[in-house]
Amino acid sequence: MKVCKFGGSSLADAAQVNKVMDIVLADPARRIVVVSAPGKRHSGDTKVTDLLIALAETALAGKNTDIAFGAVVERYASIADELKIGDAIIATIEEDLKSRLAQVSDLAPAEFLDLMKASGEDNNAKLVAVAFEARGKKARYVSPKDTGLILKGEFGDAVLDPDSYARLSRAFSNFEGIVVYPGFFGYTKEGKVATFPRGGSDITGSILAAAVCADVYENFTDVDSVYPCDPRIVEEVKDGEGIPTMTYREMRELSYAGFGVFNDDAVIPAVKARIPINIRNTNQPSAPGTMIQQSRRVIPGTVVGIASADGFCNIVIEKYLMNRQIGFGRRILQVLENEGISYEHMPSGVDSQCIVVKEQYLPKEKEHKIIQALRKELEPDFITVERDLTMLMVVGEGMCYTPGMLAKACLALASAGISMSMVNQGSSEVSFMIAIRKQDRDAAVKSLYKAFFG
Ligand code: ASP
């Protein structure tokens, strides 16, 4: 059995919904179809989820909701009309939205917002199920409520209650035909609708794949495959090959440094259950896409991708003989912990220690306070914060035990006249990272791409 998830761009209009149905019907193993809300039809368009947020905010502000309400209904109506699946489904969607809106004063704002946001996927799943039936196929809409998908934590940022797996696996053992399931939301134990963070339909798909022990979790989006580096930086990447297979570890390392294809939280359920993830293109269904799995055959000395992420800063601390001071590292981290700052990396020299932190956790306003606290705690000879750093990440299982990989990267950067602020390689050898100044990012990625893939 395959679980396939279709993102918003794959369901943005009737033509896209038809493509989705063709894809599902082309393979009888595609039995569970997870859908997002309709996304953008073109670059200036608005996603249904964003229309729903606007509608919810209008209602919360006590203003007239007619226009915002009409904008949401119109998106579904244009899809249903073109698919010629009848008016009943639009009436159902209108009724559903009205009954949700009527709860505006009964719920806390965050709860109401989730109730409204979730309707995007919920109503789309109903519509897509009707569209399958109109083609004479056995399909049914199944809700997270019927299958016991229980969430906990904060509204808008909820996480799965792990007890849900047993309920989901039991529920799915009974269904025949195609199940169309809405992504992005579940229910709290108290029966309230709660959503995952934005983009959370990927998480739902991954959870279902794990719950039913699917052979593969197919994630259909609008790119042919994962590319070895950002095509916005290195244009020729698009003309070359996408990545055919990569391991979960490679995926994690690349997504850490900005590969946006799959969100970290979404990977976890599939990874834990060792379900391969196949990233595929709805607009190019014959392309095999990228398969992400536990292991793969690697060619020694090769890398799979080069990522870059902006927004890092580096706290540099120097103190003569710091290596002999017991507890020096612990005291640094204690200061950060007291301020609720999580650190990313801690490369060190003999008498120097760097702590790499995301700039969002150490804004300029907080810097003085942290430096003062570190001065008091450590009495350093020198302390400063370097800002505007970009982290380059070179990733590949094929780098393990191969001499000269880092040398190749350093040489490429040196030839491009780029100086490195920090180099870090963990013992897994599956990646190494290099911090550079942000303004050198594009030139750095280009030179690394040329060195490893050119
Ligand atoms: N529709 C939701 C969003 O736009 C969830 C999703 O598409 O995955 O964030």
mmCIF file of C-alpha atoms in Angstrom, residues 293-443:
data_model
loop_
_atom_site.group_PDB
_atom_site.id
_atom_site.type_symbol
_atom_site.label_atom_id
_atom_site.label_comp_id
_atom_site.label_asym_id
_atom_site.label_seq_id
_atom_site.Cartn_x
_atom_site.Cartn_y
_atom_site.Cartn_z
ATOM 1 C CA GLN A 293 15.356 5.909 2.518
ATOM 2 C CA GLN A 294 17.347 4.317 5.307
ATOM 3 C CA SER A 295 20.381 3.392 3.190
ATOM 4 C CA ARG A 296 21.582 3.535 -0.403
ATOM 5 C CA ARG A 297 24.508 2.456 -2.541
ATOM 6 C CA VAL A 298 27.119 5.170 -2.479
ATOM 7 C CA ILE A 299 30.060 5.920 -4.697
ATOM 8 C CA PRO A 300 33.008 6.798 -2.463
ATOM 9 C CA GLY A 301 34.119 10.387 -2.775
ATOM 10 C CA THR A 302 30.787 11.748 -3.987
ATOM 11 C CA VAL A 303 28.475 14.227 -2.311
ATOM 12 C CA VAL A 304 24.712 14.369 -2.618
ATOM 13 C CA GLY A 305 24.031 18.047 -2.083
ATOM 14 C CA ILE A 306 25.273 21.447 -1.041
ATOM 15 C CA ALA A 307 23.058 23.611 1.127
ATOM 16 C CA SER A 308 23.406 27.086 2.534
ATOM 17 C CA ALA A 309 21.512 28.797 5.314
ATOM 18 C CA ASP A 310 21.743 32.416 6.398
ATOM 19 C CA GLY A 311 20.973 33.827 9.801
ATOM 20 C CA PHE A 312 23.727 32.482 12.050
ATOM 21 C CA CYS A 313 25.972 34.302 14.485
ATOM 22 C CA ASN A 314 29.019 33.234 16.389
ATOM 23 C CA ILE A 315 29.921 34.068 19.977
ATOM 24 C CA VAL A 316 33.724 34.023 20.128
ATOM 25 C CA ILE A 317 35.323 33.625 23.547
ATOM 26 C CA GLU A 318 39.096 33.638 24.162
ATOM 27 C CA LYS A 319 40.823 32.903 27.437
ATOM 28 C CA TYR A 320 44.372 31.834 27.982
ATOM 29 C CA LEU A 321 44.556 28.266 29.383
ATOM 30 C CA MET A 322 40.801 27.737 29.114
ATOM 31 C CA ASN A 323 41.446 24.072 28.384
ATOM 32 C CA ARG A 324 42.589 23.556 31.980
ATOM 33 C CA GLN A 325 39.498 25.105 33.547
ATOM 34 C CA ILE A 326 37.072 22.420 34.574
ATOM 35 C CA GLY A 327 33.474 23.403 33.859
ATOM 36 C CA PHE A 328 34.307 26.208 31.410
ATOM 37 C CA GLY A 329 32.014 24.809 28.693
ATOM 38 C CA ARG A 330 29.259 24.053 31.147
ATOM 39 C CA ARG A 331 29.274 27.630 32.435
ATOM 40 C CA ILE A 332 28.992 29.034 28.906
ATOM 41 C CA LEU A 333 26.028 26.823 28.178
ATOM 42 C CA GLN A 334 24.465 27.623 31.545
ATOM 43 C CA VAL A 335 24.411 31.322 30.638
ATOM 44 C CA LEU A 336 22.706 30.506 27.345
ATOM 45 C CA GLU A 337 20.270 28.143 29.017
ATOM 46 C CA ASN A 338 19.329 30.762 31.599
ATOM 47 C CA GLU A 339 18.418 33.076 28.724
ATOM 48 C CA GLY A 340 16.478 30.366 26.861
ATOM 49 C CA ILE A 341 18.934 30.323 23.935
ATOM 50 C CA SER A 342 19.539 27.068 22.122
ATOM 51 C CA TYR A 343 22.965 26.692 20.492
ATOM 52 C CA GLU A 344 23.760 25.002 17.189
ATOM 53 C CA HIS A 345 27.493 24.157 17.220
ATOM 54 C CA MET A 346 30.492 24.605 19.496
ATOM 55 C CA PRO A 347 33.775 24.368 17.612
ATOM 56 C CA SER A 348 36.819 25.127 19.749
ATOM 57 C CA GLY A 349 40.500 26.038 19.579
ATOM 58 C CA VAL A 350 43.133 25.650 22.302
ATOM 59 C CA ASP A 351 42.280 28.903 24.045
ATOM 60 C CA SER A 352 39.131 29.833 22.186
ATOM 61 C CA GLN A 353 35.601 28.629 22.058
ATOM 62 C CA CYS A 354 32.961 29.483 19.459
ATOM 63 C CA ILE A 355 29.272 29.051 20.051
ATOM 64 C CA VAL A 356 27.199 29.198 16.894
ATOM 65 C CA VAL A 357 23.672 30.383 17.509
ATOM 66 C CA LYS A 358 20.789 31.266 15.207
ATOM 67 C CA GLU A 359 20.458 35.052 14.997
ATOM 68 C CA GLN A 360 16.746 34.815 15.694
ATOM 69 C CA TYR A 361 17.576 33.567 19.214
ATOM 70 C CA LEU A 362 20.248 36.186 19.820
ATOM 71 C CA PRO A 363 18.849 39.459 18.476
ATOM 72 C CA LYS A 364 20.990 42.588 18.812
ATOM 73 C CA GLU A 365 18.859 43.778 21.767
ATOM 74 C CA LYS A 366 19.785 40.678 23.759
ATOM 75 C CA GLU A 367 23.479 40.697 22.876
ATOM 76 C CA HIS A 368 24.672 43.140 25.554
ATOM 77 C CA LYS A 369 22.967 41.204 28.344
ATOM 78 C CA ILE A 370 24.463 37.886 27.212
ATOM 79 C CA ILE A 371 27.960 39.294 26.801
ATOM 80 C CA GLN A 372 27.792 40.831 30.282
ATOM 81 C CA ALA A 373 26.656 37.523 31.765
ATOM 82 C CA LEU A 374 29.424 35.593 29.981
ATOM 83 C CA ARG A 375 32.029 38.188 31.118
ATOM 84 C CA LYS A 376 30.914 37.855 34.715
ATOM 85 C CA GLU A 377 30.831 34.059 34.605
ATOM 86 C CA LEU A 378 34.044 33.381 32.630
ATOM 87 C CA GLU A 379 36.273 36.469 32.884
ATOM 88 C CA PRO A 380 37.449 35.986 29.293
ATOM 89 C CA ASP A 381 40.407 37.804 27.680
ATOM 90 C CA PHE A 382 38.274 38.622 24.676
ATOM 91 C CA ILE A 383 34.673 38.148 23.713
ATOM 92 C CA THR A 384 32.699 39.247 20.677
ATOM 93 C CA VAL A 385 29.727 38.302 18.513
ATOM 94 C CA GLU A 386 30.178 37.919 14.754
ATOM 95 C CA ARG A 387 26.941 38.419 12.862
ATOM 96 C CA ASP A 388 25.598 37.852 9.335
ATOM 97 C CA LEU A 389 27.097 34.417 8.898
ATOM 98 C CA THR A 390 25.956 31.838 6.378
ATOM 99 C CA MET A 391 26.408 28.146 6.999
ATOM 100 C CA LEU A 392 27.469 26.076 4.000
ATOM 101 C CA MET A 393 26.769 22.407 4.300
ATOM 102 C CA VAL A 394 28.340 19.754 2.085
ATOM 103 C CA VAL A 395 26.485 16.464 2.525
ATOM 104 C CA GLY A 396 26.940 12.910 1.322
ATOM 105 C CA GLU A 397 27.279 9.402 2.762
ATOM 106 C CA GLY A 398 29.946 8.929 0.076
ATOM 107 C CA MET A 399 32.289 11.262 1.955
ATOM 108 C CA CYS A 400 32.836 8.744 4.777
ATOM 109 C CA TYR A 401 36.395 7.422 4.826
ATOM 110 C CA THR A 402 37.320 9.407 1.697
ATOM 111 C CA PRO A 403 40.359 11.618 2.139
ATOM 112 C CA GLY A 404 40.446 15.057 0.562
ATOM 113 C CA MET A 405 36.759 16.025 0.607
ATOM 114 C CA LEU A 406 37.225 18.996 2.921
ATOM 115 C CA ALA A 407 40.410 19.919 1.057
ATOM 116 C CA LYS A 408 38.431 20.057 -2.178
ATOM 117 C CA ALA A 409 35.881 22.414 -0.621
ATOM 118 C CA CYS A 410 38.552 24.645 0.923
ATOM 119 C CA LEU A 411 40.409 24.849 -2.364
ATOM 120 C CA ALA A 412 37.217 25.796 -4.216
ATOM 121 C CA LEU A 413 36.460 28.552 -1.710
ATOM 122 C CA ALA A 414 40.056 29.768 -1.720
ATOM 123 C CA SER A 415 40.037 30.005 -5.535
ATOM 124 C CA ALA A 416 36.895 32.127 -5.293
ATOM 125 C CA GLY A 417 38.670 34.378 -2.762
ATOM 126 C CA ILE A 418 36.272 33.428 0.059
ATOM 127 C CA SER A 419 37.498 33.302 3.620
ATOM 128 C CA MET A 420 36.055 30.779 6.083
ATOM 129 C CA SER A 421 35.018 31.835 9.599
ATOM 130 C CA MET A 422 34.600 28.339 10.956
ATOM 131 C CA VAL A 423 34.783 24.719 9.846
ATOM 132 C CA ASN A 424 32.984 21.896 11.607
ATOM 133 C CA GLN A 425 32.736 18.208 10.882
ATOM 134 C CA GLY A 426 30.935 15.743 13.093
ATOM 135 C CA SER A 427 32.229 12.224 13.572
ATOM 136 C CA SER A 428 29.484 10.801 11.334
ATOM 137 C CA GLU A 429 31.453 12.211 8.380
ATOM 138 C CA VAL A 430 28.204 12.477 6.454
ATOM 139 C CA SER A 431 28.604 16.233 6.222
ATOM 140 C CA PHE A 432 30.828 19.132 7.048
ATOM 141 C CA MET A 433 29.867 22.735 7.476
ATOM 142 C CA ILE A 434 31.700 25.936 6.782
ATOM 143 C CA ALA A 435 30.671 29.353 8.053
ATOM 144 C CA ILE A 436 31.292 32.267 5.713
ATOM 145 C CA ARG A 437 30.163 35.871 5.486
ATOM 146 C CA LYS A 438 26.663 36.216 4.106
ATOM 147 C CA GLN A 439 27.735 38.404 1.194
ATOM 148 C CA ASP A 440 29.941 35.550 -0.102
ATOM 149 C CA ARG A 441 27.134 32.990 -0.095
ATOM 150 C CA ASP A 442 26.210 32.817 -3.772
ATOM 151 C CA ALA A 443 29.800 32.778 -4.977
#
